Coordinates of C-alpha atoms in Angstrom, one line a residue:
M1 CA 166.7 343.2 118.3
K2 CA 166.1 345.1 114.9
T3 CA 168.9 346.5 112.9
R4 CA 169.2 350.2 112.1
V5 CA 170.0 351.1 108.5
A6 CA 170.6 354.3 106.9
I7 CA 170.1 354.8 103.3
T8 CA 171.4 358.4 102.4
N9 CA 172.4 359.5 98.9
T10 CA 168.5 359.0 97.9
V11 CA 166.3 361.5 95.5
L12 CA 163.4 359.9 96.1
S13 CA 160.8 362.7 93.5
N14 CA 162.8 360.9 91.0
T15 CA 161.1 356.9 90.9
G16 CA 164.3 355.2 89.8
D17 CA 166.3 356.2 92.5
A18 CA 162.8 355.6 94.6
A19 CA 162.7 352.0 93.1
I20 CA 166.8 351.7 94.0
A21 CA 166.4 352.5 97.8
L22 CA 163.2 350.3 98.4
S23 CA 165.1 347.1 96.1
I24 CA 167.8 347.7 98.6
M25 CA 165.7 347.3 101.6
D26 CA 164.0 343.9 99.3
Q27 CA 167.3 342.5 99.1
L28 CA 168.2 342.8 102.7
R29 CA 165.3 341.0 103.8
S30 CA 164.9 338.9 101.3
E31 CA 168.4 337.5 101.6
N32 CA 168.8 337.7 106.2
P33 CA 165.3 336.5 106.3
Q34 CA 166.6 336.2 110.1
A35 CA 166.7 339.6 111.3
E36 CA 164.7 342.4 111.8
F37 CA 165.4 345.7 109.7
E38 CA 164.2 349.5 110.5
F39 CA 165.5 352.0 108.3
V40 CA 166.3 355.4 107.7
V41 CA 165.9 357.5 104.1
F42 CA 168.3 360.9 104.2
D43 CA 166.5 362.4 100.5
S44 CA 167.4 365.3 98.6
A45 CA 163.4 366.8 99.9
A46 CA 162.4 364.9 102.6
A47 CA 159.4 367.1 103.2
H48 CA 157.9 366.3 100.1
T49 CA 159.5 363.4 99.7
S50 CA 157.2 362.4 102.6
K51 CA 154.0 362.6 101.0
L52 CA 154.6 360.3 98.3
Y53 CA 156.1 357.8 99.9
P54 CA 154.1 358.1 103.6
E55 CA 155.2 354.3 105.4
L56 CA 158.9 355.3 104.9
E57 CA 160.9 357.6 107.5
I58 CA 162.4 360.3 105.3
V59 CA 165.3 362.3 106.8
Q60 CA 166.7 365.6 104.8
L61 CA 169.5 364.5 104.0
L62 CA 171.7 366.8 106.1
S63 CA 174.5 368.0 103.2
L64 CA 171.3 369.6 101.8
L65 CA 169.7 372.4 102.6
P66 CA 165.6 372.2 101.5
P67 CA 164.2 373.2 99.4
F68 CA 166.7 373.4 96.2
R69 CA 166.7 376.8 94.6
P70 CA 169.4 377.5 91.6
G71 CA 171.9 380.6 91.7
K72 CA 174.5 381.8 93.9
V73 CA 173.0 383.0 97.2
W74 CA 171.9 379.1 97.7
R75 CA 175.2 377.9 96.7
R76 CA 176.7 379.5 99.5
V77 CA 174.5 378.7 102.2
N78 CA 174.2 375.2 101.0
G79 CA 178.2 375.9 101.4
V80 CA 177.8 377.4 104.9
R81 CA 176.2 373.8 106.0
V82 CA 178.4 371.8 104.0
A83 CA 181.1 372.9 105.9
V84 CA 179.5 372.4 109.2
V85 CA 179.1 369.1 108.6
R86 CA 182.7 368.7 107.7
G87 CA 183.6 370.7 111.0
L88 CA 181.1 367.5 112.9
A89 CA 182.8 364.7 111.4
S90 CA 186.2 366.6 112.6
Q91 CA 187.5 366.1 115.7
S92 CA 187.6 368.0 119.7
A93 CA 186.7 372.0 119.2
V94 CA 186.2 372.2 115.4
R95 CA 183.7 369.4 116.2
R96 CA 182.2 370.9 119.1
A97 CA 181.5 374.7 117.3
A98 CA 180.2 372.9 114.0
S99 CA 178.0 371.5 116.8
R100 CA 176.6 374.6 117.8
L101 CA 176.9 376.6 115.1
S102 CA 174.7 373.9 112.8
S103 CA 171.6 374.1 116.1
A104 CA 172.1 378.0 115.5
L105 CA 171.6 378.2 111.6
F106 CA 169.6 374.7 110.6
G107 CA 167.0 374.0 113.5
G108 CA 165.2 371.1 114.6
A109 CA 164.9 369.0 111.5
F110 CA 169.0 368.9 111.5
R111 CA 169.5 367.8 114.7
R112 CA 166.5 365.3 114.2
A113 CA 168.8 364.0 111.0
I114 CA 172.2 363.7 112.8
R115 CA 170.0 362.3 116.0
A116 CA 169.1 359.4 113.4
L117 CA 172.6 359.1 111.7
E118 CA 173.7 358.4 115.0
G119 CA 171.2 355.3 116.0
V120 CA 171.5 353.0 112.8
D121 CA 174.1 350.3 113.0
L122 CA 175.1 350.6 108.9
V123 CA 175.0 353.2 106.3
I124 CA 174.2 352.7 102.9
S125 CA 175.0 354.8 100.2
S126 CA 172.1 354.4 97.7
G127 CA 173.0 353.0 94.5
G128 CA 173.0 355.3 91.5
T129 CA 175.4 357.5 89.4
Y130 CA 176.4 361.1 91.5
L131 CA 180.2 359.6 91.5
V132 CA 180.8 360.5 87.9
D133 CA 182.6 363.7 86.6
H134 CA 179.5 365.1 85.5
Y135 CA 178.7 366.1 89.5
N136 CA 179.9 367.6 92.2
F137 CA 179.3 365.5 95.0
S138 CA 182.3 367.4 97.8
A139 CA 178.1 367.5 99.8
R140 CA 178.3 363.8 99.5
V141 CA 181.5 363.0 100.0
A142 CA 181.2 364.9 104.0
E143 CA 177.7 363.0 105.2
L144 CA 180.0 359.8 104.8
K145 CA 182.6 360.5 105.9
L146 CA 180.4 362.3 109.4
A147 CA 179.2 359.1 108.8
K148 CA 182.9 357.4 109.3
S149 CA 183.5 359.7 112.3
L150 CA 180.5 358.1 113.9
S151 CA 182.1 354.5 113.6
K152 CA 179.3 353.3 110.8
P153 CA 180.1 351.6 108.7
I154 CA 179.6 352.4 104.6
V155 CA 178.3 350.2 102.1
L156 CA 178.1 352.0 98.5
W157 CA 175.1 350.0 97.1
T158 CA 176.0 349.2 93.3
Q159 CA 177.0 352.8 91.4
S160 CA 178.4 353.7 88.3
L161 CA 181.6 356.2 88.5
G162 CA 184.4 357.6 86.5
P163 CA 186.3 358.1 85.0
F164 CA 187.4 360.7 87.4
D165 CA 189.5 362.8 84.9
D166 CA 188.7 366.2 86.5
A167 CA 190.3 367.0 89.5
R168 CA 187.5 367.9 91.7
A169 CA 186.0 364.2 91.2
R170 CA 188.7 362.7 91.8
R171 CA 189.7 364.0 94.7
N172 CA 186.1 364.1 96.2
A173 CA 185.6 360.3 95.1
T174 CA 189.7 359.6 96.2
E175 CA 187.8 361.1 99.7
I176 CA 185.4 358.4 99.8
A177 CA 187.2 355.4 98.6
E178 CA 189.3 355.5 101.8
I179 CA 186.5 355.4 103.9
A180 CA 184.0 353.9 102.2
D181 CA 183.7 349.8 103.9
A182 CA 182.2 347.7 100.5
V183 CA 181.9 349.1 96.8
Y184 CA 179.8 347.3 94.1
F185 CA 180.5 348.8 90.8
R186 CA 177.1 348.0 87.7
D187 CA 179.9 347.6 85.8
E188 CA 183.0 346.5 85.1
R189 CA 184.4 350.1 83.5
S190 CA 182.8 351.7 86.9
K191 CA 185.4 349.0 89.0
L192 CA 188.7 350.3 86.9
S193 CA 187.8 353.9 87.3
R194 CA 187.8 353.1 91.6
E195 CA 190.8 351.3 91.3
S196 CA 192.5 353.9 89.1
L197 CA 192.3 356.4 92.2
G198 CA 195.5 354.2 93.6
V199 CA 193.8 354.0 97.2
S200 CA 194.2 350.1 99.0
A201 CA 193.0 351.4 102.0
G202 CA 189.3 350.9 102.6
T203 CA 187.0 349.3 100.8
Q204 CA 187.1 346.0 102.3
E205 CA 185.5 344.6 99.3
R206 CA 185.2 345.4 95.6
V207 CA 182.9 343.4 93.9
V208 CA 180.5 344.1 90.4
A209 CA 176.6 343.5 90.6
A210 CA 173.9 344.0 88.6
D211 CA 171.9 346.9 89.6
S212 CA 169.7 346.9 92.4
V213 CA 166.7 347.3 91.1
F214 CA 166.5 344.3 89.1
G215 CA 166.4 342.9 92.8
I216 CA 163.0 344.7 93.4
D217 CA 160.3 343.2 94.9
T218 CA 158.0 342.2 91.6
G219 CA 155.1 339.9 94.1
R220 CA 152.1 341.8 93.2
E221 CA 149.9 340.6 90.2
R222 CA 149.3 343.0 87.6
S223 CA 146.5 343.6 84.9
V224 CA 147.3 343.2 81.1
D225 CA 145.7 346.1 79.4
D226 CA 146.0 348.0 76.8
Q227 CA 149.0 346.3 74.6
G228 CA 150.6 350.1 73.4
A229 CA 154.0 351.8 73.3
L230 CA 155.9 353.5 75.8
I231 CA 158.2 356.2 74.9
S232 CA 160.8 357.8 77.7
V233 CA 161.7 361.3 77.0
R234 CA 164.3 363.8 78.6
K235 CA 166.5 366.7 78.9
W236 CA 170.1 367.1 77.6
K237 CA 172.5 368.8 76.4
T238 CA 175.5 367.0 75.8
T239 CA 176.8 364.0 74.4
I240 CA 177.6 360.6 76.4
T241 CA 180.7 361.7 76.5
G242 CA 179.9 365.0 78.2
V243 CA 180.3 367.6 74.6
P244 CA 177.9 370.3 74.6
S245 CA 175.4 369.1 71.4
D246 CA 171.6 370.7 70.5
L247 CA 170.9 366.2 69.8
K248 CA 168.9 367.2 66.9
N249 CA 168.3 363.7 65.9
Y250 CA 166.9 362.7 69.5
R251 CA 164.5 364.7 69.2
A252 CA 163.2 363.3 66.2
S253 CA 164.7 360.3 66.1
V254 CA 161.3 359.6 69.1
V255 CA 159.1 361.6 67.0
A256 CA 159.3 359.8 64.1
A257 CA 159.3 356.5 66.4
S258 CA 155.6 357.2 67.5
R259 CA 154.4 358.1 64.2
L260 CA 155.5 355.0 62.9
L261 CA 153.9 353.5 66.4
E262 CA 150.5 355.1 65.0
E263 CA 151.2 353.3 62.0
R264 CA 151.0 350.4 62.8
G265 CA 148.5 350.4 65.1
L266 CA 149.4 351.0 68.4
P267 CA 148.1 354.0 71.4
V268 CA 151.2 355.3 72.2
R269 CA 151.9 356.9 75.8
A270 CA 154.7 359.0 76.9
L271 CA 155.7 358.7 80.3
S272 CA 158.8 358.0 82.0
T273 CA 160.3 358.0 86.1
C274 CA 160.7 361.9 86.7
Q275 CA 157.8 363.5 86.6
G276 CA 154.9 365.5 88.2
V277 CA 156.8 365.9 91.2
P278 CA 156.5 370.2 91.1
S279 CA 158.9 370.7 93.8
Y280 CA 161.6 368.4 92.0
G281 CA 164.2 370.3 89.1
Q282 CA 163.1 367.5 86.8
D283 CA 159.8 366.5 84.4
D284 CA 159.6 364.8 81.8
S285 CA 156.3 364.7 80.9
L286 CA 157.3 369.0 79.8
V287 CA 159.9 367.5 78.2
A288 CA 157.7 365.1 75.9
R289 CA 154.6 367.7 75.9
D290 CA 157.7 369.6 73.9
F291 CA 158.5 366.8 71.7
F292 CA 154.4 366.0 70.7
H293 CA 153.3 368.9 70.4
D294 CA 152.5 367.6 67.1
S295 CA 151.0 364.7 67.6
S296 CA 147.5 364.6 68.8
R297 CA 147.2 361.2 69.3
V298 CA 150.4 361.0 71.6
K299 CA 148.7 360.8 74.9
V300 CA 151.5 362.4 77.9
D301 CA 150.9 361.0 80.9
G302 CA 152.4 363.8 83.5
D303 CA 151.2 362.1 87.1
F304 CA 153.4 360.8 89.8
H305 CA 153.7 357.6 89.4
D306 CA 155.8 355.0 92.2
P307 CA 157.7 352.2 91.3
Y308 CA 154.9 349.6 92.0
E309 CA 152.5 351.9 89.5
I310 CA 155.1 352.2 86.8
L311 CA 155.2 348.3 86.7
D312 CA 151.9 348.5 86.2
E313 CA 151.4 350.1 83.2
L314 CA 154.6 348.4 81.8
A315 CA 152.2 345.5 82.3
G316 CA 150.0 346.1 79.4
A317 CA 152.9 347.0 77.2
K318 CA 154.5 346.2 73.6
I319 CA 157.0 347.6 73.2
V320 CA 159.0 350.5 75.2
I321 CA 161.4 353.3 73.7
A322 CA 163.5 353.6 77.3
T323 CA 165.9 357.2 77.1
R324 CA 165.8 356.8 81.7
M325 CA 167.6 353.5 82.5
H326 CA 165.3 352.6 85.4
F327 CA 161.9 352.9 83.0
A328 CA 164.4 350.4 80.5
I329 CA 165.6 348.1 83.5
L330 CA 161.8 347.6 84.9
A331 CA 161.1 347.1 81.2
L332 CA 163.5 344.2 80.9
I333 CA 162.0 342.9 84.0
S334 CA 158.2 343.0 82.9
R335 CA 160.0 341.5 79.6
V336 CA 158.6 344.4 77.6
P337 CA 160.9 344.7 74.5
V338 CA 163.3 347.9 75.1
V339 CA 164.9 349.5 72.7
A340 CA 167.0 352.1 75.1
I341 CA 168.9 355.8 74.4
A342 CA 172.0 356.4 76.4
Y343 CA 172.7 359.5 77.8
E344 CA 175.6 358.0 80.0
F345 CA 177.8 355.1 79.5
K346 CA 175.6 352.9 82.1
T347 CA 172.9 352.1 80.0
V348 CA 175.3 351.1 77.3
E349 CA 177.3 349.2 79.6
L350 CA 174.3 347.3 80.8
F351 CA 173.0 346.3 77.6
K352 CA 175.7 345.4 76.6
S353 CA 176.4 343.3 79.6
L354 CA 173.1 341.6 79.0
G355 CA 173.4 340.8 75.2
L356 CA 170.9 343.4 74.2
G357 CA 174.0 345.8 73.0
D358 CA 172.2 346.5 69.3
Y359 CA 169.2 347.3 70.8
C360 CA 170.9 350.5 72.4
I361 CA 172.3 353.4 71.4
E362 CA 174.2 356.9 72.1
I363 CA 172.2 359.5 72.5
E364 CA 173.7 361.7 70.2
N365 CA 174.5 358.6 67.7
V366 CA 170.7 357.7 67.7
T367 CA 168.9 358.8 64.4
P368 CA 165.0 357.8 62.4
E369 CA 166.0 355.4 60.3
W370 CA 168.4 353.5 63.5
L371 CA 165.3 353.8 65.5
A372 CA 163.1 352.5 63.3
E373 CA 164.7 349.7 62.4
R374 CA 165.2 348.2 65.6
V375 CA 160.9 349.5 66.6
N376 CA 160.2 346.8 63.5
R377 CA 162.3 344.6 64.5
L378 CA 160.9 344.4 67.9
L379 CA 157.3 344.2 67.0
D380 CA 157.5 341.7 64.4
A381 CA 159.7 339.3 66.8
P382 CA 159.0 340.9 70.5
E383 CA 160.4 337.1 71.8
G384 CA 164.1 337.7 70.2
P385 CA 165.1 340.6 72.2
Q386 CA 163.6 340.0 75.8
L387 CA 165.6 338.5 78.8
A388 CA 165.2 335.4 79.2
A389 CA 164.1 333.5 82.5
S390 CA 166.7 332.2 83.0
V391 CA 168.8 335.5 82.8
L392 CA 166.4 337.9 84.0
Q393 CA 167.6 334.8 87.2
D394 CA 171.0 334.9 86.8
T395 CA 170.3 339.3 87.3
K396 CA 167.9 339.5 90.5
L397 CA 170.7 336.9 91.9
S398 CA 173.7 339.0 91.0
A399 CA 171.5 342.7 92.2
A400 CA 171.1 341.1 96.0
T401 CA 174.8 341.0 95.8
P402 CA 175.7 344.0 98.3
A403 CA 173.0 342.2 101.0
T404 CA 174.9 339.4 101.9
S405 CA 178.2 341.3 102.2
A406 CA 180.9 340.9 104.7
V407 CA 179.7 344.2 105.8
V408 CA 176.4 343.6 105.8
R409 CA 176.7 340.6 108.1
A410 CA 179.5 341.7 110.4
A411 CA 176.6 345.6 111.3
L412 CA 173.8 342.6 111.6
K413 CA 175.8 340.1 113.6
N414 CA 176.9 343.0 116.2
R415 CA 173.6 344.0 116.4
V416 CA 172.5 340.6 117.4
G417 CA 175.8 340.4 119.7

């Protein structure tokens, strides 16, 4: 019998997030070859992402009203939706009232998503960086509590968490800690943030593992073309610790680096994992056009690319400057030298863990001189900062750790039984 798995809390409009979801599927299949899987993905914009990934079964996140619209009206209406989801996770009369209200307010798509959740054997909260103080993740809490009320085992795939200094974030994180059966962390810092909550009940497994994207299937053949440079940039307004900043040095540094790369004879393209999806609130190609508008030689790629298309592009790169972390990871597994500019602690921790800490810097600390020195170093000795094959293999094995968890194996056993 097939094991049906829900992967929730996804944002497939973001190619980095899509790479996480696809790698989770790859890892479950490869680590459990005796099992057959069916996947249903709960996404933030299912109507749009179903067109980007027609091969996947995608339904709308129960706790998020599509489409997202900035402003008070959307927030208030979505607040009603979150309250309904919390009601569905409650007992008896409250649950019945919430069920009637959900049918009246949100229609058939909402009911289909409920049925999809009811029909799964395992719920995986997609890996990523949403359980941090920077975001309000109370809606995610509601969705996971509903899954638990339906007696579904819950695994939080590899996460960056914390630090939970904000009272709301700490409260929401505590609620999730109480119901998650297994949590996997990208780094020790995230694990310590989880332990600081002081919740002993709930989570059976708490393990540090590599980011899931290190385990994405890279077996397909790729052509090598221009041997150029790729730069990913993004819009950002704070330091790595959340202090507001104009980050003028960040802009100046990547622009200067693009000119240096051109002087050294490399074609330069701006490419990122968040672009080309009009319905999504982030488009890094617009930022790139702004950054590089004075440089006619920098080609800005504004198209959408799925993870495998990004890997195709990276196969022809000689060097990468990455602001988006999963763009950096896809470059690393492609054995392309990378300089990373970190806007959140997750990238700093990743590069330190791989022995590449000298090639990563906080976004508020980057300077044209620092970046130029790393670019020249990579171009002059590209083999030095590449991940060794053995390290890459060990990291890939670590990334697959959640797929072998006792919670996953129990779900598989229960399905067979």
